[in-house]
C-alpha angles and dihedrals in degrees: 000000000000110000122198145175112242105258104350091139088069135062097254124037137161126275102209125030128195134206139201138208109213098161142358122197096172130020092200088062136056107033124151126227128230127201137204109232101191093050084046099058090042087057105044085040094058111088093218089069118090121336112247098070092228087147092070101041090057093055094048099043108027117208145274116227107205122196128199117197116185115212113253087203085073093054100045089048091053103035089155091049106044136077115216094196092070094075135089099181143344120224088231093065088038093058102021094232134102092213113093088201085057099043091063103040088068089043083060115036098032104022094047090231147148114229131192129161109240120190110227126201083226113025096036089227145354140205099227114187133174140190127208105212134148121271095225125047133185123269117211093205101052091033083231151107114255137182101273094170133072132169093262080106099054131073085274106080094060090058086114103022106116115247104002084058090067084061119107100238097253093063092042116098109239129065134167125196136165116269100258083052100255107147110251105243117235083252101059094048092052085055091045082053095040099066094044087050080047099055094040141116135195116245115196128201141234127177108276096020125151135199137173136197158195114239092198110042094036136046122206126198120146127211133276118301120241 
């Protein structure tokens, strides 16, 4: 399970989520998971857990959230040549716009991001955007900093998503680095995973279920889908 915090990889996020169970075929399947994130940052903080340190460098580096968005235009224009699922998301759904000037202006003044066009072998181009923050930010109902990152938002995540999984990394959209620019190891990211698998709990569902929770004190992820 890869657990995350909603929109930590912008300048603005929530700070509660909800969720809703509107049906339910099977009570063994579809849980979510919830994490504690206080019990999370301790462990990943504490020097006796893992062996790579990539707590603290976390903590002293931050991290860079990068973001690939493949053109639909390109897709639309080679329909016999392209592979839509491939593609996580185009930066035309992402910022509602079919002007790529436009597109990254708001990337820019209201997302807080960096944005270059890249060409791609199998996409023909991306927005690809990215945005330097810290990996721990401070939680007004503990009165202290906590882990607000996860690698949801890396390759990773897409290890068993059909389609995008069959992408060497570095065509895949999503990328986390650490905040000087350094490439996080394999091993780092497992321990990153480790101690939210670590802190969390399983939450199973029922129809008509609700659930509501804090985006900063908790991660949510679920496990993988069959």
């Amino acid at each position: 399970c890869t657990d995350n915090h909603a929109m930590a990889y912008i300048e603005e996020t929530v700070t509660n989520l909800g969720f809703v169970c509107l049906e339910n075929t099977d009570v063994n399947k579809g849980h979510t998971f919830m994490a504690d994130n206080v019990k999370a940052t301790d462990m990943l903080l504490n020097p006796t857990f893992g062996s790579t340190g990539v707590g603290q460098k976390l903590k002293e580096k931050g991290l860079c959230y990068i973001r690939k968005l493949p053109d639909r235009q390109h897709f639309l224009d080679n329909p016999d040549t392209t592979d839509p699922s491939l593609v996580y998301n185009f930066w035309q759904t992402s910022f509602l716009t079919e002007d790529p000037d436009e597109a990254a202006e708001i990337a820019r003044t209201t997302k807080g991001l960096e944005v270059e066009w890249v060409d791609s072998p199998i996409f023909g181009r991306y927005m690809v955007t990215k945005h330097y923050t810290d990996a721990f930010e401070f939680c007004p109902y503990t009165d202290r900093n906590l882990l607000f990152s996860s690698i949801a938002d890396d390759y990773m995540w897409f290890d068993a998503w059909p389609g995008v999984k069959s992408l060497p990394h570095e065509e895949r959209p999503l990328k986390l680095n650490f905040g000087d620019n350094e490439v996080m190891s394999r091993a780092e990211k497992q321990e990153f995973v480790n101690a939210y698998d670590a802190a969390g709990v399983r939450l199973p569902w029922s129809k008509g279920d609700v659930a509501v929770a804090c985006n900063i004190r908790t991660a949510h992820g679920r496990p993988a889908i069959h």
